[in-house]
Coordinates of C-alpha atoms in Angstrom, one line a residue:
X189 CA 92.9 45.7 100.8
X190 CA 93.9 43.5 104.1
X191 CA 96.4 41.2 105.0
X192 CA 93.9 38.7 105.2
X193 CA 93.0 39.1 100.9
X194 CA 97.1 39.7 100.3
X195 CA 98.2 36.5 102.2
X196 CA 95.7 34.2 99.9
X197 CA 96.5 36.1 97.4
X198 CA 99.7 35.4 97.8
X199 CA 99.5 31.8 98.7
X200 CA 97.5 31.4 95.6
X201 CA 99.9 33.1 93.0
X202 CA 103.1 30.9 95.0
X203 CA 100.7 27.5 94.0
X204 CA 99.5 28.6 90.8
X205 CA 103.7 28.8 90.0
X206 CA 105.3 25.3 92.0
X207 CA 102.2 23.6 92.5
X208 CA 102.1 23.8 97.1
X209 CA 101.0 27.1 98.9
X210 CA 102.9 28.9 101.3
X211 CA 104.1 27.3 104.7
X212 CA 104.0 28.2 108.4
X213 CA 107.1 30.0 108.2
X214 CA 106.6 31.9 105.3
X215 CA 102.8 33.2 106.0
X216 CA 104.6 34.1 109.5
X217 CA 107.3 35.9 107.6
X218 CA 104.7 37.4 105.5
X219 CA 101.9 38.4 108.0
X220 CA 104.9 40.4 109.9
X221 CA 106.6 42.6 107.0
X222 CA 102.7 43.1 106.1
X223 CA 102.6 44.9 109.5
X224 CA 105.9 46.6 109.6
X225 CA 107.6 44.3 111.6
X226 CA 111.0 43.7 112.9
X227 CA 112.0 40.0 112.2
X228 CA 113.0 40.8 116.4
X229 CA 109.7 41.3 116.6
X230 CA 107.7 38.5 114.4
X231 CA 109.6 36.0 116.0
X232 CA 108.5 36.7 119.6
X233 CA 105.2 36.4 118.2
X234 CA 105.7 32.6 116.6
X235 CA 107.6 29.4 118.2
X236 CA 110.5 29.6 115.3
X237 CA 114.2 31.1 116.3
X238 CA 115.5 35.2 115.4
X239 CA 118.1 33.3 113.2
X240 CA 115.9 31.3 111.7
X241 CA 113.3 33.5 110.0
X242 CA 116.4 36.0 109.4
X243 CA 118.8 34.3 108.1
X244 CA 117.5 31.0 106.0
X245 CA 113.1 31.3 105.7
X246 CA 113.1 34.9 104.9
X247 CA 115.8 35.1 102.7
X248 CA 114.5 31.6 100.5
X249 CA 110.7 33.2 101.3
X250 CA 111.6 37.1 99.0
X251 CA 113.5 34.9 96.5
X252 CA 110.2 32.4 95.9
X253 CA 107.9 36.3 95.7
X254 CA 110.6 37.7 93.5
X255 CA 110.4 34.9 91.4
X256 CA 106.7 34.0 91.1
X257 CA 105.9 37.8 90.7
X258 CA 109.0 39.1 88.3
X259 CA 110.0 41.7 90.8
X260 CA 113.2 42.0 93.3
X261 CA 111.0 41.8 96.8
X262 CA 112.9 42.6 100.0
X263 CA 111.2 42.7 103.0
X264 CA 111.4 46.6 103.1
X265 CA 109.4 46.9 99.5
X266 CA 106.9 44.3 99.9
X267 CA 104.1 45.9 100.7
X268 CA 104.6 49.1 98.9
X269 CA 105.1 46.6 96.1
X270 CA 102.0 44.9 95.6
X271 CA 99.9 48.1 96.7
X272 CA 101.3 49.5 94.2
X273 CA 101.2 46.8 91.6
X274 CA 97.6 45.6 93.0
X275 CA 95.9 47.7 94.8
X276 CA 92.2 46.4 95.4
X277 CA 92.2 43.9 92.8
X278 CA 93.6 41.1 95.3
X279 CA 90.1 39.1 95.4
X280 CA 89.5 39.7 91.6
X281 CA 93.3 38.0 91.1
X282 CA 92.7 35.7 94.1
X283 CA 90.0 34.1 92.5
X284 CA 91.4 34.6 88.5
X285 CA 94.4 32.4 90.1
X286 CA 91.7 30.1 92.1
X287 CA 90.4 29.1 88.8
X288 CA 93.9 28.6 86.9
X289 CA 94.8 25.9 90.0
X290 CA 91.5 24.0 89.9
X291 CA 91.6 24.0 86.2
X292 CA 95.0 22.3 86.7
X293 CA 94.0 19.9 88.6
X294 CA 90.7 19.6 86.1
X295 CA 88.1 20.2 88.9
X296 CA 85.5 22.4 86.4
X297 CA 82.3 22.4 88.0
X298 CA 80.9 25.1 89.5
X299 CA 83.0 27.7 87.8
X300 CA 82.1 31.1 87.1
X301 CA 83.3 31.7 83.3
X302 CA 82.9 35.2 83.7
X303 CA 86.3 35.2 86.0
X304 CA 89.7 36.3 84.3
X305 CA 92.5 33.3 83.3
X306 CA 94.8 36.4 81.8
X307 CA 96.8 37.6 85.0
X308 CA 100.9 37.3 84.3
X309 CA 101.0 39.9 81.4
X310 CA 100.3 42.0 84.6
X311 CA 102.2 40.6 86.8
X312 CA 105.2 40.9 84.7
X313 CA 104.6 44.0 83.0
X314 CA 106.5 45.9 85.5
X315 CA 109.6 45.1 86.8
X316 CA 110.7 47.9 90.1
X317 CA 113.9 46.1 90.4
X318 CA 115.2 47.4 94.1
X319 CA 113.6 51.1 94.1
X320 CA 112.7 52.3 97.5
X321 CA 110.0 52.4 99.7
X322 CA 108.4 56.2 100.0
X323 CA 107.1 57.0 102.7
X324 CA 105.9 60.5 102.3
X325 CA 106.7 62.8 100.0
X326 CA 106.3 67.0 100.2
X327 CA 105.3 69.2 97.3
X328 CA 106.6 69.2 93.9
X329 CA 102.9 69.4 92.0
X330 CA 104.9 71.6 89.4
X331 CA 107.6 69.2 88.8
X332 CA 105.2 66.4 88.5
X333 CA 103.4 68.0 85.7
X334 CA 106.2 68.9 83.8
X335 CA 107.3 65.0 83.6
X336 CA 103.7 63.9 82.8
X337 CA 103.9 66.1 80.3
X338 CA 107.7 65.4 79.0
X339 CA 106.6 61.4 79.4
X340 CA 103.0 61.5 78.1
X341 CA 102.0 64.7 75.5
X342 CA 105.6 64.9 74.0
X343 CA 106.8 61.9 73.8
X344 CA 110.9 62.2 75.1
X345 CA 113.0 59.8 74.3
X346 CA 115.7 61.4 76.9
X347 CA 114.6 62.7 80.5
X348 CA 117.1 63.4 83.1
X349 CA 116.3 64.9 86.5
X350 CA 119.6 66.1 88.3
X351 CA 120.3 67.8 91.4
X352 CA 122.3 68.1 94.7
X353 CA 122.4 64.8 97.1
X354 CA 119.0 64.2 99.0
X355 CA 117.1 67.2 97.4
X356 CA 114.8 63.8 95.7
X357 CA 115.2 63.1 92.4
X358 CA 114.3 59.6 92.8
X359 CA 111.2 60.6 95.8
X360 CA 110.4 63.0 93.0
X361 CA 110.5 59.9 89.7
X362 CA 109.2 57.2 92.1
X363 CA 105.8 59.1 92.0
X364 CA 106.1 60.3 88.7
X365 CA 106.1 57.1 87.5
X366 CA 103.1 55.8 89.3
X367 CA 101.3 58.7 88.1
X368 CA 102.5 57.7 84.9
X369 CA 102.6 53.8 84.6
X370 CA 99.6 52.7 82.7
X371 CA 101.1 54.6 79.5
X372 CA 103.5 51.7 78.7
X373 CA 103.5 48.8 77.6
X374 CA 106.7 47.6 80.4
X375 CA 108.0 50.0 82.8
X376 CA 111.6 48.7 84.8
X377 CA 113.9 50.6 87.8
X378 CA 117.1 50.4 88.2
X379 CA 119.5 51.3 90.1
X380 CA 123.1 51.4 89.2
X381 CA 124.8 51.2 92.0
X382 CA 126.7 48.0 91.3
X383 CA 128.1 49.7 88.4
X384 CA 126.9 47.1 85.9
X385 CA 128.5 47.2 81.9
X386 CA 125.9 48.5 79.7
X387 CA 126.1 45.4 77.6
X388 CA 125.0 43.5 80.9
X389 CA 123.0 46.3 81.4
X390 CA 121.8 46.0 78.6
X391 CA 121.2 41.6 77.8
X392 CA 119.3 42.4 81.5
X393 CA 116.7 44.9 80.1
X394 CA 115.9 42.7 76.7
X395 CA 115.7 39.8 78.2
X396 CA 112.8 41.5 80.4
X397 CA 111.6 43.1 77.7
X398 CA 111.8 40.0 75.6
X399 CA 112.5 36.5 76.7
X400 CA 112.5 34.9 74.5
X401 CA 115.9 36.9 73.1
X402 CA 119.5 35.0 73.2
X403 CA 122.3 37.9 74.6
X404 CA 124.7 36.5 72.4
X405 CA 126.9 39.5 72.6
X406 CA 129.9 40.0 73.3
X407 CA 131.4 43.7 75.0
X408 CA 132.6 44.3 72.1
X409 CA 129.3 44.2 70.4
X410 CA 128.3 47.0 72.0
X411 CA 127.1 48.7 68.8
X412 CA 124.9 46.3 67.5
X413 CA 123.5 45.3 71.0
X414 CA 122.5 49.3 71.5
X415 CA 121.0 48.8 68.0
X416 CA 118.5 45.7 68.6
X417 CA 117.7 47.0 72.1
X418 CA 116.5 50.7 70.3
X419 CA 114.5 48.0 67.9
X420 CA 113.1 46.8 71.3
X421 CA 111.4 49.6 72.2
X422 CA 110.4 50.3 68.7
X423 CA 108.4 47.5 69.3
X424 CA 107.1 48.0 72.9
X425 CA 106.3 51.3 74.9
X426 CA 109.0 51.1 77.9
X427 CA 109.3 53.4 80.2
X428 CA 112.9 52.5 81.9
X429 CA 114.9 54.3 84.7
X430 CA 118.2 54.3 85.8
X431 CA 119.1 55.7 89.1
X432 CA 122.8 56.6 89.0
X433 CA 125.2 56.9 91.4
X434 CA 128.6 58.0 91.7
X435 CA 130.2 54.7 91.2
X436 CA 130.3 55.0 87.1
X437 CA 132.1 58.6 87.1
X438 CA 135.3 59.3 86.6
X439 CA 136.8 60.8 90.3
X440 CA 139.0 63.8 90.1
X441 CA 137.6 64.6 86.7
X442 CA 135.1 67.9 85.2
X443 CA 131.4 66.6 85.3
X444 CA 130.5 63.9 82.7
X445 CA 132.9 62.0 82.5
X446 CA 132.7 57.6 82.7
X447 CA 135.1 55.7 84.9
X448 CA 137.2 53.9 82.7
X449 CA 135.2 50.5 81.2
X450 CA 132.3 53.4 81.3
X451 CA 131.7 55.3 78.6
X452 CA 129.8 53.0 76.9
X453 CA 127.1 54.6 79.0
X454 CA 127.6 57.9 77.2
X455 CA 127.2 56.2 73.9
X456 CA 123.9 54.9 74.9
X457 CA 122.4 58.0 75.8
X458 CA 124.0 59.1 72.4
X459 CA 121.7 56.9 70.4
X460 CA 118.6 56.6 73.1
X461 CA 118.5 60.8 72.2
X462 CA 118.9 60.5 69.2
X463 CA 117.4 57.4 66.8
X464 CA 113.5 57.2 66.6
X465 CA 111.4 55.0 69.4
X466 CA 109.0 54.3 70.9
X467 CA 110.2 54.4 74.8
X468 CA 111.9 56.5 76.7
X469 CA 114.9 56.2 79.4
X470 CA 114.8 58.4 82.6
X471 CA 118.3 58.5 83.9
X472 CA 118.5 60.2 87.6
X473 CA 122.2 61.6 88.6
X474 CA 123.6 64.7 90.8
X475 CA 125.1 65.8 87.6
X476 CA 124.0 66.2 84.2
X477 CA 125.7 64.0 81.1
X478 CA 127.2 66.1 78.6
X479 CA 125.1 63.6 76.0
X480 CA 122.3 65.4 77.1
X481 CA 123.4 69.0 77.6
X482 CA 124.0 68.7 74.0
X483 CA 120.7 66.6 72.7
X484 CA 118.7 69.0 75.2
X485 CA 115.9 71.7 74.3
X486 CA 112.2 72.9 75.1
X487 CA 111.0 71.4 71.9
X488 CA 113.6 67.8 71.0
X489 CA 112.6 64.7 72.9
X490 CA 115.6 65.3 74.9
X491 CA 114.5 67.2 78.5
X492 CA 116.2 67.9 81.6
X493 CA 114.9 68.4 84.8
X494 CA 116.9 70.2 87.2
X495 CA 115.5 69.6 90.7
X496 CA 115.7 72.6 93.5
X497 CA 115.0 72.8 97.3
X498 CA 110.8 72.3 98.9
X499 CA 109.9 76.1 99.7
X500 CA 107.1 76.1 102.0
X501 CA 106.3 72.7 101.9
X502 CA 109.3 71.8 104.3
X503 CA 107.3 72.4 107.3
X504 CA 105.3 69.3 106.7
X505 CA 109.0 67.9 107.5
X506 CA 108.9 69.2 110.9
X507 CA 105.2 69.2 111.9
X508 CA 105.9 65.1 111.3
X509 CA 109.4 65.6 114.0
X510 CA 107.1 67.6 116.4
X511 CA 109.0 70.5 116.2
X512 CA 108.7 73.7 118.7
X513 CA 109.3 78.2 117.1
X514 CA 107.3 78.0 114.2
X515 CA 108.0 81.2 113.9
X516 CA 112.3 79.7 112.9
X517 CA 111.4 76.6 109.9
X518 CA 111.5 79.3 107.8
X519 CA 114.8 80.6 108.7
X520 CA 116.0 76.8 108.4
X521 CA 114.6 76.2 105.3
X522 CA 116.7 78.7 103.7
X523 CA 119.7 77.8 105.5
X524 CA 119.1 74.4 104.1
X525 CA 117.9 75.5 100.5
X526 CA 114.7 73.3 101.3
X527 CA 116.8 70.3 100.7
X528 CA 114.6 67.1 102.2
X529 CA 116.6 64.8 103.8
X530 CA 119.1 67.5 105.3
X531 CA 116.1 68.5 106.9
X532 CA 115.4 65.4 108.0
X533 CA 118.4 64.7 109.3
X534 CA 118.2 67.9 111.5
X535 CA 115.6 67.8 112.3
X536 CA 116.1 64.5 114.2
X537 CA 119.0 66.1 115.7
X538 CA 116.8 69.5 116.7
X539 CA 114.3 66.9 118.2
X540 CA 116.8 64.0 120.5
X541 CA 119.2 66.8 121.4
X542 CA 117.0 69.9 121.7
X543 CA 114.6 68.9 122.4
X544 CA 112.9 70.1 119.9
X545 CA 113.2 73.9 120.3
X546 CA 114.5 75.1 116.7
X547 CA 115.7 78.2 118.1
X548 CA 118.2 76.6 120.2
X549 CA 119.8 74.8 117.1
X550 CA 120.2 77.7 115.2
X551 CA 122.0 79.7 117.4
X552 CA 125.2 76.9 117.9
X553 CA 125.7 78.2 114.0
X554 CA 126.6 74.3 113.2
X555 CA 124.9 73.3 110.2
X556 CA 127.0 70.4 108.9
X557 CA 127.7 66.9 110.6
X558 CA 126.9 63.5 111.0
X559 CA 125.0 62.3 108.1
X560 CA 125.2 65.1 106.3
X561 CA 128.8 65.8 105.7
X562 CA 128.5 62.2 104.8
X563 CA 126.5 63.1 101.8
X564 CA 128.7 66.2 100.8
X565 CA 132.1 63.7 101.4
X566 CA 130.8 61.4 98.5
X567 CA 130.0 64.4 96.0
X568 CA 133.4 66.7 97.3
X569 CA 135.6 63.3 96.4
X570 CA 134.5 63.1 92.9
X571 CA 135.7 67.0 91.3
X572 CA 139.4 67.3 90.1
X573 CA 141.7 69.1 91.6
X574 CA 140.6 72.5 90.1
X575 CA 136.9 72.1 91.0
X576 CA 138.2 72.2 94.5
X577 CA 140.1 75.1 94.6
X578 CA 137.2 77.1 93.2
X579 CA 135.3 76.1 95.5
X580 CA 137.8 77.0 98.2
X581 CA 138.0 81.0 96.9
X582 CA 134.5 81.2 96.4
X583 CA 134.2 79.9 100.3
X584 CA 136.7 82.9 101.4
X585 CA 135.5 85.2 99.4
X586 CA 132.1 85.2 101.3
X587 CA 130.7 87.1 99.1
X588 CA 129.4 86.5 94.7
X589 CA 132.8 87.3 93.2
X590 CA 132.9 87.8 89.3
X591 CA 135.7 85.1 87.1
X592 CA 137.4 87.8 86.7
X593 CA 138.1 88.2 90.1
X594 CA 138.4 84.6 90.9
X595 CA 141.2 84.9 88.2
X596 CA 143.3 87.4 90.3
X597 CA 142.4 85.0 93.8
X598 CA 144.7 82.3 92.0
X599 CA 148.2 82.0 91.9
X600 CA 149.2 79.6 89.7
X601 CA 149.0 79.9 85.9
X602 CA 145.4 78.1 84.6
X603 CA 144.2 78.7 81.2
X604 CA 140.9 80.8 80.5
X605 CA 139.4 78.2 79.2
X606 CA 139.5 75.8 81.9
X607 CA 138.5 78.1 84.2
X608 CA 135.8 78.2 82.1
X609 CA 135.1 74.6 81.9
X610 CA 135.4 74.0 86.0
X611 CA 133.3 76.4 86.6
X612 CA 131.0 74.9 84.2
X613 CA 131.2 71.9 86.0
X614 CA 130.5 72.5 89.2
X615 CA 127.5 74.2 87.8
X616 CA 126.0 71.1 86.2
X617 CA 126.6 69.3 90.1
X618 CA 124.9 71.8 91.6
X619 CA 127.6 73.2 94.0
X620 CA 127.8 77.0 92.7
X621 CA 124.5 79.0 91.6
X622 CA 125.5 81.9 88.5
X623 CA 123.8 85.1 89.0
X624 CA 123.3 88.0 85.5
X625 CA 123.9 91.3 88.1
X626 CA 124.7 94.6 86.2
X627 CA 125.8 93.1 82.8
X628 CA 128.5 91.3 85.2
X629 CA 128.7 86.8 85.0
X630 CA 128.7 86.4 89.3
X631 CA 129.3 82.9 91.0
X632 CA 128.6 81.4 94.2
X633 CA 128.1 78.8 96.6
X634 CA 124.8 77.2 96.3
X635 CA 123.8 77.1 99.6
X636 CA 125.3 78.0 103.3
X637 CA 125.3 74.0 103.9
X638 CA 128.1 73.9 100.8
X639 CA 129.8 76.9 102.3
X640 CA 130.6 75.4 105.8
X641 CA 131.6 72.2 104.5
X642 CA 134.4 74.0 102.2
X643 CA 135.2 76.1 105.2
X644 CA 135.9 73.3 107.0
X645 CA 137.1 71.0 104.5
X646 CA 140.5 74.5 104.3
X647 CA 140.9 74.1 107.8
X648 CA 140.9 71.0 108.1
X649 CA 143.5 70.4 105.2
X650 CA 146.2 73.9 106.8
X651 CA 145.5 72.1 110.3
X652 CA 147.6 68.6 108.9
X653 CA 149.6 70.2 106.9
X654 CA 150.9 72.2 110.2
X655 CA 150.6 68.9 111.5
X656 CA 153.2 67.2 109.2
X657 CA 155.7 69.8 109.1
X658 CA 156.4 69.4 112.9
X659 CA 157.0 65.8 112.3
X660 CA 159.4 65.8 108.8
X661 CA 159.6 69.8 108.7
X662 CA 159.2 70.1 104.6
X663 CA 158.6 72.6 103.0
X664 CA 156.7 71.9 99.8
X665 CA 153.9 69.6 102.4
X666 CA 151.9 73.2 103.0
X667 CA 150.7 72.8 99.7
X668 CA 147.4 74.5 100.5
X669 CA 148.6 77.0 103.2
X670 CA 150.1 79.0 99.9
X671 CA 147.3 78.4 97.6
X672 CA 144.7 80.5 99.2
X673 CA 144.1 83.6 101.3
X674 CA 142.6 83.2 104.6
X675 CA 141.6 86.8 105.1
X676 CA 142.6 89.2 102.5
X677 CA 144.1 92.5 104.6
X678 CA 143.8 94.1 101.7
X679 CA 139.8 93.6 101.6
X680 CA 137.9 97.1 101.6
X681 CA 134.8 95.9 103.5
X682 CA 135.9 95.2 106.5
X683 CA 132.9 92.9 107.5
X684 CA 134.3 90.5 104.8
X685 CA 137.2 90.7 107.0
X686 CA 136.1 89.9 110.1
X687 CA 133.6 87.5 108.6
X688 CA 136.8 86.0 107.3
X689 CA 138.7 85.8 110.9
X690 CA 135.2 84.1 112.9
X691 CA 134.6 81.8 109.9
X692 CA 138.1 80.3 108.9
X693 CA 140.9 81.9 110.8
X694 CA 139.7 80.9 114.8
X695 CA 138.8 77.5 113.6
X696 CA 142.2 76.8 112.4
X697 CA 143.9 78.1 115.3
X698 CA 141.4 76.1 117.9
X699 CA 141.9 72.8 115.9
X700 CA 145.9 73.7 116.0
X701 CA 145.4 74.5 120.2
X702 CA 143.3 70.6 119.9
X703 CA 145.7 68.9 118.1
X704 CA 149.3 70.2 119.0
X705 CA 148.3 71.3 123.0
X706 CA 151.1 74.4 123.3
X707 CA 150.5 77.7 122.3
X708 CA 153.8 78.5 122.1
X709 CA 154.3 75.2 119.7
X710 CA 152.5 76.5 117.5
X711 CA 153.6 79.3 117.4
X712 CA 157.6 77.7 116.8
X713 CA 156.7 75.5 113.9
X714 CA 154.6 78.6 112.2
X715 CA 157.6 80.4 112.8
X716 CA 160.2 78.0 110.8
X717 CA 157.9 77.8 108.2
X718 CA 158.9 81.2 107.7
X719 CA 161.8 81.3 107.9
X720 CA 162.1 78.4 105.0
X721 CA 160.4 80.7 103.2
X722 CA 162.8 83.2 103.3
X723 CA 164.3 83.8 99.8
X724 CA 162.1 81.9 97.3
X725 CA 160.0 83.0 94.8
X726 CA 156.7 84.8 95.2
X727 CA 154.6 81.3 93.4
X728 CA 156.6 79.1 95.6
X729 CA 155.9 81.7 99.3
X730 CA 152.5 82.0 97.8
X731 CA 149.8 83.1 100.1
X732 CA 152.0 81.3 103.3
X733 CA 153.4 84.4 104.0
X734 CA 150.6 86.1 104.6
X735 CA 148.8 83.7 106.1
X736 CA 151.3 82.9 108.9
X737 CA 151.2 85.8 109.8
X738 CA 147.6 86.4 110.9
X739 CA 147.8 82.7 112.6
X740 CA 150.1 84.2 114.3
X741 CA 148.6 87.1 115.3
X742 CA 145.9 85.8 115.8
X743 CA 147.6 83.6 118.9
X744 CA 148.4 87.3 120.0
X745 CA 152.0 87.2 119.5
X746 CA 154.3 90.3 118.5
X747 CA 155.5 89.9 115.2
X748 CA 157.5 92.6 115.4
X749 CA 160.0 90.7 118.1
X750 CA 160.4 87.7 115.4
X751 CA 164.1 87.5 114.2
X752 CA 163.0 86.2 111.0
X753 CA 161.5 90.2 110.2

């Protein structure tokens, strides 16, 4: 499939739908996009200005192609969609379109009657929406085989692919659909980043599956609209993929809750899983919806795949980035638990900043930075206050702990049922791990990256609280300082105490020195906090007294000489 064939085919498709051929500037944009050139590079090789190409010609051309091909086409996905949709059939399609054009113009001489006339269904049976362009793919053989079995052999009605951000959920699903698309009459991909209502989404999907249908439903008719949609899923074998984001989830709440106005997504999932039809909805998300949890099973038409990181296949990422020290690659994979996106980000940093030396990067003992912070910020903002506190304690403990140990750490009164629900929510968000050891269940943070991110959050929040106290002297502002213990002095394991000092206490001291720029000023503020805590109840004081004493010791002050003793 070469550029000449593609240009000829697109020209014929445009002519068949609009009655005109490609304009010169459109051909220039097409060729540049096919060759993966930037708009700047395209402008350098033609007579048109960059502004005209980028702001006028290109947007109009992609809109035109989207209309005539029945898919959302952009510069970034153009080649991917053409290769996926047509493959090596451009010559056949182009000939067929030329035949249609000739028939329309009345030129019936010298026509090969063996050429196919029907291609509209082939062009319009798939709508890939804003599917991302996937250039590389690593491993996942077992996961692909499992999804193919569920979609084709087991005829599952509802499939969820869940896992942490960057773990490769979308990439896996794109490749899975490439392998199974011929088994379906319709394939539709929708990215829910714009947070459409269920009613709007169903209206759009229904229009694509049945263009003659009229959308006479209102938001209040959602049950009837879902019934109408399921009716179409019974008539046609469809694969519909919804790539979800956190925008439809309710923030500061346990997993599985939807934002106000989006609860009907739960109703849609429930009915698609329970009611009989010929199609499948694939749900891509960071957390498993409650509806799927209740319906899924090995022998049921509802399944879920929890996606874990890559193993040795991740070394291909390092090979592409020309990293050095192959003996250290496995350590890097384990450090990031094989998360493909994290490894790509880190590999780029190692190449640019450390000249490709993995060993030099590992010596820094800093594994969360830049875009990795952004990814975790987005997920951390969604969780509830109790989930945050659980994560804080799991990071502080520096080792797996049981439910009873966690219960003992938390000072504020929390119902056991609520604590269990919080742990379950974190498991579904892929943020913690559960292990059964000697008839006891223990919990830990999912990976070192999450652990360091949470510790960084603790340090930043406590420093902010102390800084704010230095301005307003309000004791109620030191919430986290009294909620968490930074170093467990009663800890039998000295190695854990040393780790807590190194990972938490010292960074807090260092950040305070950077903020207040005077160790004596830091000790003064800490001493004021201690004096205000005198006479307060144990629940009000919490761990604040112990934490401040630890910080003062770290500042190498003699506590015996302080007046509050």
